[in-house]
CSV table of C-alpha atoms and ligand atoms in Angstrom, one decimal:
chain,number,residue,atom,x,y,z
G,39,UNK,CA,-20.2,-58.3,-49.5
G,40,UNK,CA,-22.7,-61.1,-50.6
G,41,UNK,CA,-23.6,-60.9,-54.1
G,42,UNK,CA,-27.0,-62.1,-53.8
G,43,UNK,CA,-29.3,-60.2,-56.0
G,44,UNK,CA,-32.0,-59.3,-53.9
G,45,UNK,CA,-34.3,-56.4,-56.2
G,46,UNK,CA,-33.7,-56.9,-60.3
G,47,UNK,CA,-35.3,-54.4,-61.7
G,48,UNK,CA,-35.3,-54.9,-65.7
G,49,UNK,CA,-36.5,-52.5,-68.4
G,50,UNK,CA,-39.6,-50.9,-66.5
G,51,UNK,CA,-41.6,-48.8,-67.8
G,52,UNK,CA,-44.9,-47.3,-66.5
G,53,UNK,CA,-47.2,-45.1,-68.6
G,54,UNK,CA,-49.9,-42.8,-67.6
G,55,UNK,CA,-53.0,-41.7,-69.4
G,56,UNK,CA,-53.7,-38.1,-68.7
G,57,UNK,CA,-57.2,-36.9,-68.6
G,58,UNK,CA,-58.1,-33.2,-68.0
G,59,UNK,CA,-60.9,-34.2,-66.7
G,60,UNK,CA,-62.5,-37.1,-65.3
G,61,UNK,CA,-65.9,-37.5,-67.9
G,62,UNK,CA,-62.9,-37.8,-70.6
G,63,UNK,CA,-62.4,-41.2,-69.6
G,64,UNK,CA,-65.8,-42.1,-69.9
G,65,UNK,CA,-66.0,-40.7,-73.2
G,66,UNK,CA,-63.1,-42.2,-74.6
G,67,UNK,CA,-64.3,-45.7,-73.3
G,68,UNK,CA,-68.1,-45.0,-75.6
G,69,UNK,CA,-66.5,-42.9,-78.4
G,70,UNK,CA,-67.0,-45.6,-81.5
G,71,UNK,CA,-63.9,-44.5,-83.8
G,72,UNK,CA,-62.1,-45.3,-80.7
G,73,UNK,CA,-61.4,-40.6,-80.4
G,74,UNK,CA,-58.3,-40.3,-78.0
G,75,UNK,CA,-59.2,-37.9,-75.0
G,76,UNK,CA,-56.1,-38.4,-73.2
G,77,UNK,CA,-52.3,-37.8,-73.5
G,78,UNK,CA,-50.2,-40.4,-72.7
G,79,UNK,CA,-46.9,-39.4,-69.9
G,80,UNK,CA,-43.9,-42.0,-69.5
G,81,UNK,CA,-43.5,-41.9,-65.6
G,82,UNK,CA,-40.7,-44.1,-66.0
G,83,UNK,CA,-38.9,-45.4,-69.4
G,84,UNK,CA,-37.0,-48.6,-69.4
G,85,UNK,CA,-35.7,-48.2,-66.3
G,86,UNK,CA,-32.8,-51.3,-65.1
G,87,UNK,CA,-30.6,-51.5,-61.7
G,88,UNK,CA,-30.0,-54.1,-59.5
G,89,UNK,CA,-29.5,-54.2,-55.7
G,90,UNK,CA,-27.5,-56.6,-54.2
G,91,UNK,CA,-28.2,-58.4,-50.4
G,92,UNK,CA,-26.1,-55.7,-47.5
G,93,UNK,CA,-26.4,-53.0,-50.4
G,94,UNK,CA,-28.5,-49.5,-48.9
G,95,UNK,CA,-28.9,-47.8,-52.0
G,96,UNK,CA,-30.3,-44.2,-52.2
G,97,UNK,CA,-32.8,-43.3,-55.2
G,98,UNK,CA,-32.2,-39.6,-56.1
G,99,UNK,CA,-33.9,-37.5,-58.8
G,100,UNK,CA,-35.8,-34.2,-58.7
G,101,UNK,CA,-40.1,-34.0,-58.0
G,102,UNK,CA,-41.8,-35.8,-60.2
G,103,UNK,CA,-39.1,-37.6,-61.8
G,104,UNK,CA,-40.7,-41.5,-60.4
G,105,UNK,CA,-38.4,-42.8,-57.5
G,106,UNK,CA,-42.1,-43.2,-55.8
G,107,UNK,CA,-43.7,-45.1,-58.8
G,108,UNK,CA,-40.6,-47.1,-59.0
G,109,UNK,CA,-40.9,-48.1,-55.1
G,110,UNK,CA,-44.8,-48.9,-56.0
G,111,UNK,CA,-43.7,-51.4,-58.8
G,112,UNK,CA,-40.9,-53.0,-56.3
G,113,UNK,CA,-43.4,-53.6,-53.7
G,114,UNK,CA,-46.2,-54.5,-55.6
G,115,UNK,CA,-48.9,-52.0,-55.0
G,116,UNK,CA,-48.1,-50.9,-59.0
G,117,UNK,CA,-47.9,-52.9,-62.1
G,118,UNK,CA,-45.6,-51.7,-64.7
G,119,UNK,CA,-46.3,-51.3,-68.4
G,120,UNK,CA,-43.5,-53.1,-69.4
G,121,UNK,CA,-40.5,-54.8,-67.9
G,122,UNK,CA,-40.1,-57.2,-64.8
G,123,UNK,CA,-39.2,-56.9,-61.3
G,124,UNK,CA,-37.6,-59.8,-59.3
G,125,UNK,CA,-37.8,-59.7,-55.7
G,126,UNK,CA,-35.7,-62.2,-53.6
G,127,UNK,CA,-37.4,-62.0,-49.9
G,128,UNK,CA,-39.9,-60.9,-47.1
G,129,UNK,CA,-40.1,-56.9,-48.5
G,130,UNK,CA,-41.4,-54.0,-45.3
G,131,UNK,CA,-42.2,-51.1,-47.0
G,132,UNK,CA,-42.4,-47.6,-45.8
G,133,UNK,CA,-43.6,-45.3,-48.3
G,134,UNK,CA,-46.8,-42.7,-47.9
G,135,UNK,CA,-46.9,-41.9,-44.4
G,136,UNK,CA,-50.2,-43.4,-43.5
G,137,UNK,CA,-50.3,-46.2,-46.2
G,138,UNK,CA,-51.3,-49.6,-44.3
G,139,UNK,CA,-52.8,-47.7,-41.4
G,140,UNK,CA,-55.8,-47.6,-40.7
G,141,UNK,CA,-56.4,-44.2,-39.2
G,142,UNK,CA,-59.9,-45.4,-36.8
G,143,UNK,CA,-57.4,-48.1,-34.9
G,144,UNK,CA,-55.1,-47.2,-32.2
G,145,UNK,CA,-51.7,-47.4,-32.5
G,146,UNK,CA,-51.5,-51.3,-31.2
G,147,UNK,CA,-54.7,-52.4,-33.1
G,148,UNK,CA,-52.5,-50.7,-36.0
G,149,UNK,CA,-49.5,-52.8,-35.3
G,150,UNK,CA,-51.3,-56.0,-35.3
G,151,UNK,CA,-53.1,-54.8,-38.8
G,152,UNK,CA,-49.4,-54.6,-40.0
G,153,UNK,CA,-47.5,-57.4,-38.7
G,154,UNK,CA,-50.6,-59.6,-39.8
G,155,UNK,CA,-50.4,-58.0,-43.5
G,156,UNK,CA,-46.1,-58.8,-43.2
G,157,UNK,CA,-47.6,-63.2,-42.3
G,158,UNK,CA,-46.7,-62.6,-38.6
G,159,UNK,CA,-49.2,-64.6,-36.4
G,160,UNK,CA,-50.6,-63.4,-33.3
G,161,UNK,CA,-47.9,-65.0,-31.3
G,162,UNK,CA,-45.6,-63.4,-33.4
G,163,UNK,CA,-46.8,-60.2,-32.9
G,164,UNK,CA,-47.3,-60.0,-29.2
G,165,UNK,CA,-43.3,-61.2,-28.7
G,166,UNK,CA,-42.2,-58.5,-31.0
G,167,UNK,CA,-44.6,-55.4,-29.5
G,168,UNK,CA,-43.1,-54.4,-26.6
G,169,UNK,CA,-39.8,-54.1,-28.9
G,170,UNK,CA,-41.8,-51.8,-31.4
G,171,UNK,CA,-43.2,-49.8,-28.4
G,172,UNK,CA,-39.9,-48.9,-27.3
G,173,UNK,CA,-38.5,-48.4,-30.2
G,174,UNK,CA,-41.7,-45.9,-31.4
G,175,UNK,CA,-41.4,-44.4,-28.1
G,176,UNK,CA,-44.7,-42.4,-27.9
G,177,UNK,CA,-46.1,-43.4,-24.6
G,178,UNK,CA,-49.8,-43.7,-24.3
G,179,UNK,CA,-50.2,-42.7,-27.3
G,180,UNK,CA,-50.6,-46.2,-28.9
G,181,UNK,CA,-53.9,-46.5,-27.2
G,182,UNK,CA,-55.4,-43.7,-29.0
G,183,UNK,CA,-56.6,-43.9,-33.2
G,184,UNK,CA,-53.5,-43.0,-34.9
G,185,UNK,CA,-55.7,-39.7,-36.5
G,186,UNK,CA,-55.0,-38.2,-33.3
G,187,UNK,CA,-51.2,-39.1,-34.0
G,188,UNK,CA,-49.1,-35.8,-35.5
G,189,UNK,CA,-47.0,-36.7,-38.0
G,190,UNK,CA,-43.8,-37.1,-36.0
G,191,UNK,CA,-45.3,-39.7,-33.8
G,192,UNK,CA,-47.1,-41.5,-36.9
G,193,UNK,CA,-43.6,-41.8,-38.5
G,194,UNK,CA,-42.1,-43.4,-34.9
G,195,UNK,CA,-44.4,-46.0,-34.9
G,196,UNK,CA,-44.7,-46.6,-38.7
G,197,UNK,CA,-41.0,-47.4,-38.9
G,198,UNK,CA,-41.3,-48.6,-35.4
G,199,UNK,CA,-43.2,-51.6,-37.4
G,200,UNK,CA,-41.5,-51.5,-40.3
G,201,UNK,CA,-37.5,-52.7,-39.0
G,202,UNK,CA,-38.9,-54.8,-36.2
G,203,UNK,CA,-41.0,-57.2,-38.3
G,204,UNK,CA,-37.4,-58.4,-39.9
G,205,UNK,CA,-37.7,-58.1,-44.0
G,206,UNK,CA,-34.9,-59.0,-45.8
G,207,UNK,CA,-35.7,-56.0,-47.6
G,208,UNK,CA,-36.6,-52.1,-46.4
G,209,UNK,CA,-38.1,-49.7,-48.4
G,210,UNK,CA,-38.3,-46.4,-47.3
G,211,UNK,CA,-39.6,-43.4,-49.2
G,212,UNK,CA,-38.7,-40.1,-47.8
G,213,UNK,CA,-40.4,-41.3,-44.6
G,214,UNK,CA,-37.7,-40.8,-41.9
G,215,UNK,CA,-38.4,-36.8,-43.6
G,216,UNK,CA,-40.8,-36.1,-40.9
G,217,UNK,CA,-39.4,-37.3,-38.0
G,218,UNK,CA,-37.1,-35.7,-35.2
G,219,UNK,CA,-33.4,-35.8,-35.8
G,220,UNK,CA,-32.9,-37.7,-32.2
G,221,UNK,CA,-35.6,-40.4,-33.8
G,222,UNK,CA,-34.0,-39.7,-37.6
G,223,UNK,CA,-30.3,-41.2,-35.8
G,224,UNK,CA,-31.8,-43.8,-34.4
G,225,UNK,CA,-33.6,-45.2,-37.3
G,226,UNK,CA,-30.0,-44.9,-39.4
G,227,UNK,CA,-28.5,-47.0,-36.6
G,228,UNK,CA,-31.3,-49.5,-36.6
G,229,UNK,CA,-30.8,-49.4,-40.1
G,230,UNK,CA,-26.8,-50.3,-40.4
G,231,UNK,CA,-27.4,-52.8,-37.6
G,232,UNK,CA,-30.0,-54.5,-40.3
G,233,UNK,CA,-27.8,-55.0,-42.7
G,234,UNK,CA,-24.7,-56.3,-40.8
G,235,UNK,CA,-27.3,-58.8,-39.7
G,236,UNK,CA,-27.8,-59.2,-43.7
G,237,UNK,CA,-31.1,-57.0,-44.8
G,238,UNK,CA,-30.8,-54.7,-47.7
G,239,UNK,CA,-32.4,-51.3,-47.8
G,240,UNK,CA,-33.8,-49.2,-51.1
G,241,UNK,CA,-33.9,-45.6,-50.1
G,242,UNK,CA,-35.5,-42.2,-51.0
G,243,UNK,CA,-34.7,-39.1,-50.0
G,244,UNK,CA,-34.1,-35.8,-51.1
G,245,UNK,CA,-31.5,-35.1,-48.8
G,246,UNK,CA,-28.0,-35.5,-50.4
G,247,UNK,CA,-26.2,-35.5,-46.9
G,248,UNK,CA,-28.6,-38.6,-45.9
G,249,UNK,CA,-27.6,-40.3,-49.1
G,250,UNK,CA,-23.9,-39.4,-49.2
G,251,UNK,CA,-23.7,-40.6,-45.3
G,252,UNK,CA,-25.8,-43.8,-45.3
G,253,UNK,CA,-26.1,-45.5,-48.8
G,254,UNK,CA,-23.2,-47.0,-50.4
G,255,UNK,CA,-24.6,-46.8,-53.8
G,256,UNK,CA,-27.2,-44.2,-55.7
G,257,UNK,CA,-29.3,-44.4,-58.7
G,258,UNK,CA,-30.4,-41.0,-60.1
G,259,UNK,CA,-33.5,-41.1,-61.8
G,260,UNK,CA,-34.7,-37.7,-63.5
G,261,UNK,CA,-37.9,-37.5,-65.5
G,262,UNK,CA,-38.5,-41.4,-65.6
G,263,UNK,CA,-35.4,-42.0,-67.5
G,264,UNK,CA,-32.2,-43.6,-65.3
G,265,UNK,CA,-29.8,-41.1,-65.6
G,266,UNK,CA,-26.7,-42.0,-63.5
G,267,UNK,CA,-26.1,-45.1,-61.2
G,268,UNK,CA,-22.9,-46.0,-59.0
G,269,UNK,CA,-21.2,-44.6,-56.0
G,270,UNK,CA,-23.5,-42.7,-53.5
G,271,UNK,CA,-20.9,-39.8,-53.2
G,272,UNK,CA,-20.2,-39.7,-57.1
G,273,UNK,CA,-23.9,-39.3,-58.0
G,274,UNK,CA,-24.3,-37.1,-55.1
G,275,UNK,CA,-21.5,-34.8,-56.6
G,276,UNK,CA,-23.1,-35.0,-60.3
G,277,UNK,CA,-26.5,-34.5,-58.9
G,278,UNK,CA,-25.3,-31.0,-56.8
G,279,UNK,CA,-24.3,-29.8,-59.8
G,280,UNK,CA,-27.2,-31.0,-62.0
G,281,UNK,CA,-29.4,-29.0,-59.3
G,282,UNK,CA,-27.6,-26.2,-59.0
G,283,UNK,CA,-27.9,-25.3,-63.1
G,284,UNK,CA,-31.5,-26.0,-63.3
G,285,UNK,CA,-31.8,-23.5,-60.4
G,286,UNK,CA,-29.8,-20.8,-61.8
G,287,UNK,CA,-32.2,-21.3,-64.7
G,288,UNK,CA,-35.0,-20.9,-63.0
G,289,UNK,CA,-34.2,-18.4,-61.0
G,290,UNK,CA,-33.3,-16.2,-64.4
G,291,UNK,CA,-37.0,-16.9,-65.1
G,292,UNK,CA,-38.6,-15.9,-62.1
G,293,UNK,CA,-37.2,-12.5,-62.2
G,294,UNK,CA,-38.8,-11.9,-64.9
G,295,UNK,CA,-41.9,-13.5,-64.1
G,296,UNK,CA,-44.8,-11.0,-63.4
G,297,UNK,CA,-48.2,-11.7,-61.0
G,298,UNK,CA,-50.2,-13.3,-62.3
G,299,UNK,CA,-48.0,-15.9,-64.1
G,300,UNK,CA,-47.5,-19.7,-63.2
G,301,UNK,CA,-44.0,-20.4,-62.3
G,302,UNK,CA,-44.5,-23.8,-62.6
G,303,UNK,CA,-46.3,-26.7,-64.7
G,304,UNK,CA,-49.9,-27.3,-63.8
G,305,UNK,CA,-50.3,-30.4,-62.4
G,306,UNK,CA,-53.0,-32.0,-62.8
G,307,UNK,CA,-53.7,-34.0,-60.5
G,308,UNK,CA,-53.4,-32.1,-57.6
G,309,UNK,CA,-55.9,-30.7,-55.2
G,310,UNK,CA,-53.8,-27.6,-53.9
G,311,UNK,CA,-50.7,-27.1,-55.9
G,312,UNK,CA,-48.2,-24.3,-55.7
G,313,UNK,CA,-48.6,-21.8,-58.5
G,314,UNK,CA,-45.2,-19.9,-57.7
G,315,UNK,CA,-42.8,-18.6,-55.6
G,316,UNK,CA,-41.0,-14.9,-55.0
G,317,UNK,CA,-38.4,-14.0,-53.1
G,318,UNK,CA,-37.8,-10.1,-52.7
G,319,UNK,CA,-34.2,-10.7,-53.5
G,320,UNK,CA,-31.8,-13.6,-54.4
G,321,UNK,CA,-28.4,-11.9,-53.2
G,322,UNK,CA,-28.7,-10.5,-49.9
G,323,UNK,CA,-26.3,-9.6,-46.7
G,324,UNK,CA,-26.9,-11.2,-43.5
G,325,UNK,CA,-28.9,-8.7,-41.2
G,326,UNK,CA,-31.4,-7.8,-44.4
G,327,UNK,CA,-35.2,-8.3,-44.4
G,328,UNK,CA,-36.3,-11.9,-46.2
G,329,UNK,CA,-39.7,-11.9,-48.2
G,330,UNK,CA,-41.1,-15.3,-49.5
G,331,UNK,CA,-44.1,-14.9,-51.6
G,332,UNK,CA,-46.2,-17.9,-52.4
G,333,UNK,CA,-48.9,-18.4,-54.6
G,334,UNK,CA,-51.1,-21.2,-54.5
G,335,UNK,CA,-53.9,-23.1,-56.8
G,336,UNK,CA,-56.8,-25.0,-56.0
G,337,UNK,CA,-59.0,-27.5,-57.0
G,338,UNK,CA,-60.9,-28.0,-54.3
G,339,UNK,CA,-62.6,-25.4,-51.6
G,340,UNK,CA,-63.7,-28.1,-48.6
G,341,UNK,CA,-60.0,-28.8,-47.6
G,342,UNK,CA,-57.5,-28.1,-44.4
G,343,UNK,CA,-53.5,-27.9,-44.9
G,344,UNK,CA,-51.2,-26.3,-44.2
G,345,UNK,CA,-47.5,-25.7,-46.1
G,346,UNK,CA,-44.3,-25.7,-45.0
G,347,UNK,CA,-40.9,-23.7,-46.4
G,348,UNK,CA,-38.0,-25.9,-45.6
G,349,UNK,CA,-34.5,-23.8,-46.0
G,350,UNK,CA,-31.8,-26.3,-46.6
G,351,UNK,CA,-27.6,-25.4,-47.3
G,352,UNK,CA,-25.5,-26.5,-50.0
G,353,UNK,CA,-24.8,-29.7,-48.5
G,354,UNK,CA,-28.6,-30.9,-48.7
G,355,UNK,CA,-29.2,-30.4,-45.0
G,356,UNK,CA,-32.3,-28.6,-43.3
G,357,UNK,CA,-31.0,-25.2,-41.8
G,358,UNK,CA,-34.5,-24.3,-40.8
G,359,UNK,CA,-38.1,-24.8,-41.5
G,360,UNK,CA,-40.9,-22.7,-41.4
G,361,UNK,CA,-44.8,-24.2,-41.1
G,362,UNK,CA,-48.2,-23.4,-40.5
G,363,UNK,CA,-48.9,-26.5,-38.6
G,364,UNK,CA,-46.1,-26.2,-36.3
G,365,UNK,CA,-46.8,-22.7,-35.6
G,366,UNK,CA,-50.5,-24.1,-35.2
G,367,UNK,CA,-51.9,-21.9,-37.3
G,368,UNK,CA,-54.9,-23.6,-39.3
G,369,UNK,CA,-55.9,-23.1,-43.0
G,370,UNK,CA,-59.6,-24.2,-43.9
G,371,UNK,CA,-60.2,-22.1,-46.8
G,372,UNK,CA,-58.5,-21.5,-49.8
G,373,UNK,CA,-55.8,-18.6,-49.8
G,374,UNK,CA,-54.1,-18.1,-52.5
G,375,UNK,CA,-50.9,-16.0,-51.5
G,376,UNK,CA,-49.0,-16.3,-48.5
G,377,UNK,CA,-45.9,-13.8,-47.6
G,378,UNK,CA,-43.2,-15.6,-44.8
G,379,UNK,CA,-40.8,-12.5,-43.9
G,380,UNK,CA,-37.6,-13.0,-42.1
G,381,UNK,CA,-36.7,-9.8,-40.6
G,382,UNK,CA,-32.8,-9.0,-39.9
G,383,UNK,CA,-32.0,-12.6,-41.6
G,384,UNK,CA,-29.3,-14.0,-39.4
G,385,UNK,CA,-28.2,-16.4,-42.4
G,386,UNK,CA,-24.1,-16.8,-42.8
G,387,UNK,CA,-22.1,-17.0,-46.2
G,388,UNK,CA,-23.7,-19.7,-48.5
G,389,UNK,CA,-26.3,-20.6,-50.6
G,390,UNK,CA,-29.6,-21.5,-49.5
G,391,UNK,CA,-32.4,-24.0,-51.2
G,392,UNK,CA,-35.7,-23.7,-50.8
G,393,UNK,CA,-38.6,-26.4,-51.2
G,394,UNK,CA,-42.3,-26.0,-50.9
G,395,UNK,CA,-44.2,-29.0,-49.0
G,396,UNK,CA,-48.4,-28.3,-48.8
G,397,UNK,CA,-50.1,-31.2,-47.0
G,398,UNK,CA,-53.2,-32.1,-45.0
G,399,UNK,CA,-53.6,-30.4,-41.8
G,400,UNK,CA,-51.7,-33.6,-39.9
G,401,UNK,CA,-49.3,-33.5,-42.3
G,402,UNK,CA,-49.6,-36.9,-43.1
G,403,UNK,CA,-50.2,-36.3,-47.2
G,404,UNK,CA,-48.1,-34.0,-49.5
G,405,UNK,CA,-50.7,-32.0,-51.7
G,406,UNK,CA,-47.7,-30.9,-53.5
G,407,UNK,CA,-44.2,-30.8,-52.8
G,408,UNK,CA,-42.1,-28.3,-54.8
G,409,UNK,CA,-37.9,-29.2,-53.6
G,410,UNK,CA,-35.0,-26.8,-54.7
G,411,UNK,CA,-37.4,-24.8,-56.6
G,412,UNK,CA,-35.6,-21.8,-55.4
G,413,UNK,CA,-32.5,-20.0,-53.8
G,414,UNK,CA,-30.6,-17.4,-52.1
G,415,UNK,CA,-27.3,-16.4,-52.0
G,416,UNK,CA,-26.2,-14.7,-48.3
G,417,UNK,CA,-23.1,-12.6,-48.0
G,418,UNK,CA,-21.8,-12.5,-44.1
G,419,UNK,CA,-21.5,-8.9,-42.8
G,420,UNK,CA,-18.2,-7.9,-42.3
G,421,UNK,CA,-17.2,-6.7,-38.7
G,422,UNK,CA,-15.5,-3.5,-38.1
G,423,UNK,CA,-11.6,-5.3,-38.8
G,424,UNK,CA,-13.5,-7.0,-41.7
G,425,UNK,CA,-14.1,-10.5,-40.7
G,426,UNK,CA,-17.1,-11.9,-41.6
G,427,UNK,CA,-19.1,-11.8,-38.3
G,428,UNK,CA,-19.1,-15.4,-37.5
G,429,UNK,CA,-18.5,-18.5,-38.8
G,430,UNK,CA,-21.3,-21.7,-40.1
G,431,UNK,CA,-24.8,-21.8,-41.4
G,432,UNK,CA,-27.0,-19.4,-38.7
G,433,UNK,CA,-25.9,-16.8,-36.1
G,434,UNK,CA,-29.0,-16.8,-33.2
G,435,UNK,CA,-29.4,-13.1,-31.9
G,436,UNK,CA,-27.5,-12.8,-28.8
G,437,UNK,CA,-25.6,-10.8,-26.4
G,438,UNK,CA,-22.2,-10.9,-24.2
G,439,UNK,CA,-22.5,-9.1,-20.9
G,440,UNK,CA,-19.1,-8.8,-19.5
G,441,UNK,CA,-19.8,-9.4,-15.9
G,442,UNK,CA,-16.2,-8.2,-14.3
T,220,LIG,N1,-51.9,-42.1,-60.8
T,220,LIG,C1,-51.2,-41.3,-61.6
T,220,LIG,N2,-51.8,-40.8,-62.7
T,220,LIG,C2,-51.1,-40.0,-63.5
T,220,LIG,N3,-49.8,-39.6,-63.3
T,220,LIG,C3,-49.2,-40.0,-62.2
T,220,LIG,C4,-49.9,-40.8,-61.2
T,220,LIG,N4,-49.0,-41.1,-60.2
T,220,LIG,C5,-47.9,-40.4,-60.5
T,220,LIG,N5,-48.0,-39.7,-61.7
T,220,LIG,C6,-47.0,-38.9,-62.3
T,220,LIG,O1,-45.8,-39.7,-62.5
T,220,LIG,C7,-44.6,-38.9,-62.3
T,220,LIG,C8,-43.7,-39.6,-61.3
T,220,LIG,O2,-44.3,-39.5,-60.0
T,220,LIG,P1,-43.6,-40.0,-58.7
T,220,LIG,O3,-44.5,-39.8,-57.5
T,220,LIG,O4,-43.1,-41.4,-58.9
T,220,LIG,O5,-42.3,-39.0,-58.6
T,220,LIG,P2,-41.3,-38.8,-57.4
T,220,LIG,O6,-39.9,-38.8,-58.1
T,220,LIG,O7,-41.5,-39.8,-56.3
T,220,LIG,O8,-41.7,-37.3,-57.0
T,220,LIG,P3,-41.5,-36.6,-55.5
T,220,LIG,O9,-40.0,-36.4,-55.3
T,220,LIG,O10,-42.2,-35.4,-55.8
T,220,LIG,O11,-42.1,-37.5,-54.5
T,220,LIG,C9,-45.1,-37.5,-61.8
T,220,LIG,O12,-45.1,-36.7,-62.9
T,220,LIG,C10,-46.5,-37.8,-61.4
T,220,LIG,O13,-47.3,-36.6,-61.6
């Protein structure tokens, strides 16, 4: 392996000045014995790792804990409060689904907007797009403005763009998330073929099994401070565990918690945030009825969303998922509790994570995401000789009909 360094991140640190509300900045800007009205939060403290050229390294750490603002600082679109980031070649970014799209332009206009923000000229572009259209794959699509685009199809031709205008570096923030598993394998391929050819990828995700499979190193960040770096499957394994405590701790709390209480931190910054969650039980038996109660807080009445309850096993991998936009149900008002019920669960032996995504009604913007914030434990039913009644993750309803 080359042992070009190709990202040097030294000592970073980014600081935040909280207001609780907006005129406070204002008033802190006129007050004449210079009054504080804000609280100052360390999104990231002195944060150092390298990444070398052929490296994919994975960036792990819990919500909130600044693998985004540390992307930002890489690429550019955030300047840190202290420290310095080295970059060594053409970076392609994929971070907010939807940043550096215009959502008026169609899906070509879209892909000349890109390739002409990455220094491609025209010439450049029009050899390269039929490439990107087949590798986005979404048909006449890329005539229409990309608001018409669901959020499948916006990630296809966002990462379409991304690989094929050849950075020596990829970033990609939890982008390939939202995207089909047929598309999600052929982006990892695309991916390894990169860096054989010598590209280096940073990667988010929140999915350990995507991390452990695909990155050969890991750096955990948890609440802006670097906690662990080396091999992906080490920090993987110290990371499970790391997750699995704080769960067990706040699942002691929530049973105890009663209505009306926050489970979580207010945060402030968010339009619609998720207050809490309640699950009717935490050990259950496959076959039992499943009751998800979610609260939720807003700040602002005039918006459309929708939230989605993403079930994943020990292994960090989606089992199921369960959202309003998919089961094209629309939300244009504020609710504040939402019940999901699972009747006769058909969930095998295992534990079971749970995160909380609420987004925009294309599901192009995350509102709030809340991952791991909660679990269940199944126990398999037992069949009549006492073997558990199947074997894996899910058993679908189904019958045998013995024909002969
Ligand atoms: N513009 C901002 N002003 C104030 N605080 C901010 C701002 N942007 C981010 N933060 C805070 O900085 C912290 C780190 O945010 P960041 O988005 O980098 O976390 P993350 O690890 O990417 O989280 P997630 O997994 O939820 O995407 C969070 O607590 C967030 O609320």
């Amino acid at each position: 392996m080359s042992e070009k360094t190709m990202i040097d991140v030294k000592n970073i640190s980014k600081l935040y000045k909280l207001y609780l509300k907006p005129a406070d900045r204002l008033k802190e800007a006129l007050n004449p014995f210079k009054k504080k009205y804000h609280n100052d939060y360390m999104a990231l403290n002195n944060i150092s790792f390298e990444v070398k050229q052929k490296e994919i390294v994975g960036i792990l750490g819990t919500n909130g804990s600044g693998k985004s603002t540390i992307l930002k600082i890489i690429t550019g679109l955030l300047t840190p409060t202290s420290g310095s980031v080295n970059v060594n070649g053409k970076i392609s970014a994929l971070l907010e689904l939807g940043a550096g799209f215009n959502q008026e332009l169609t899906g070509i206009e879209n892909i000349y907007l890109n390739g002409t923000m990455m220094n491609l000229s025209k010439e450049e572009i029009d050899f390269k797009l039929q490439q990107i259209l087949d590798f986005a794959d979404i048909g006449d699509f890329v005539y229409q403005p990309v608001k018409t685009y669901s959020s499948g199809m916006f990630a296809r031709l966002a990462f379409a763009v991304a690989i094929n205008v050849e950075p020596d570096i990829l970033i990609v923030d939890e982008a390939l998330a939202v995207g089909d598993m047929f598309f999600q394998e052929k982006c990892y391929e695309k991916m390894k073929q990169m860096v054989q050819n010598g590209a280096t990828i940073l990667f988010v995700s929140h999915s350990l099994s995507a991390i452990r499979n695909f990155c050969s190193r890991a750096v955990w960040i948890e609440k802006g401070i670097l906690r662990e770096q080396g091999p992906a499957d080490e920090i993987c394994e110290k990371y499970k565990y790391f997750i699995e405590q704080k769960e067990a701790k706040t699942l002691a709390k929530s049973s105890d918690i009663q209505d009306s209480e926050d489970q979580f931190e207010v945060k402030l910054n968010n339009k619609i945030f998720m207050k809490s969650i309640k699950l009717n039980k935490d050990i259950l038996m496959t076959g039992e009825d499943l009751l998800f109660t979610i609260s939720l807080g807003f700040r602002e009445k005039e918006l459309k969303y929708g939230i989605g309850l993403i079930i994943y096993n020990e292994k960090g991998d989606i089992v199921t998922l369960f959202n309003t936009i998919r089961d094209d149900i629309e939300l244009n008002q504020p609710y504040s509790m939402f019940n999901i019920s699972i009747k006769n669960n058909d969930f095998l032996e295992g534990k079971y994570f749970i995160s909380v995504h609420i987004s925009d009604e294309m599901a192009m913007y995350a509102y709030d995401r809340n991952d791991y914030i909660s679990e269940f434990r199944v126990i398999s039913k037992k069949n009549l000789r006492g073997l558990p009644i199947s074997e894996g993750y899910f058993r679908c309803k189904h019958q045998w009909e013995i024909l002969d």
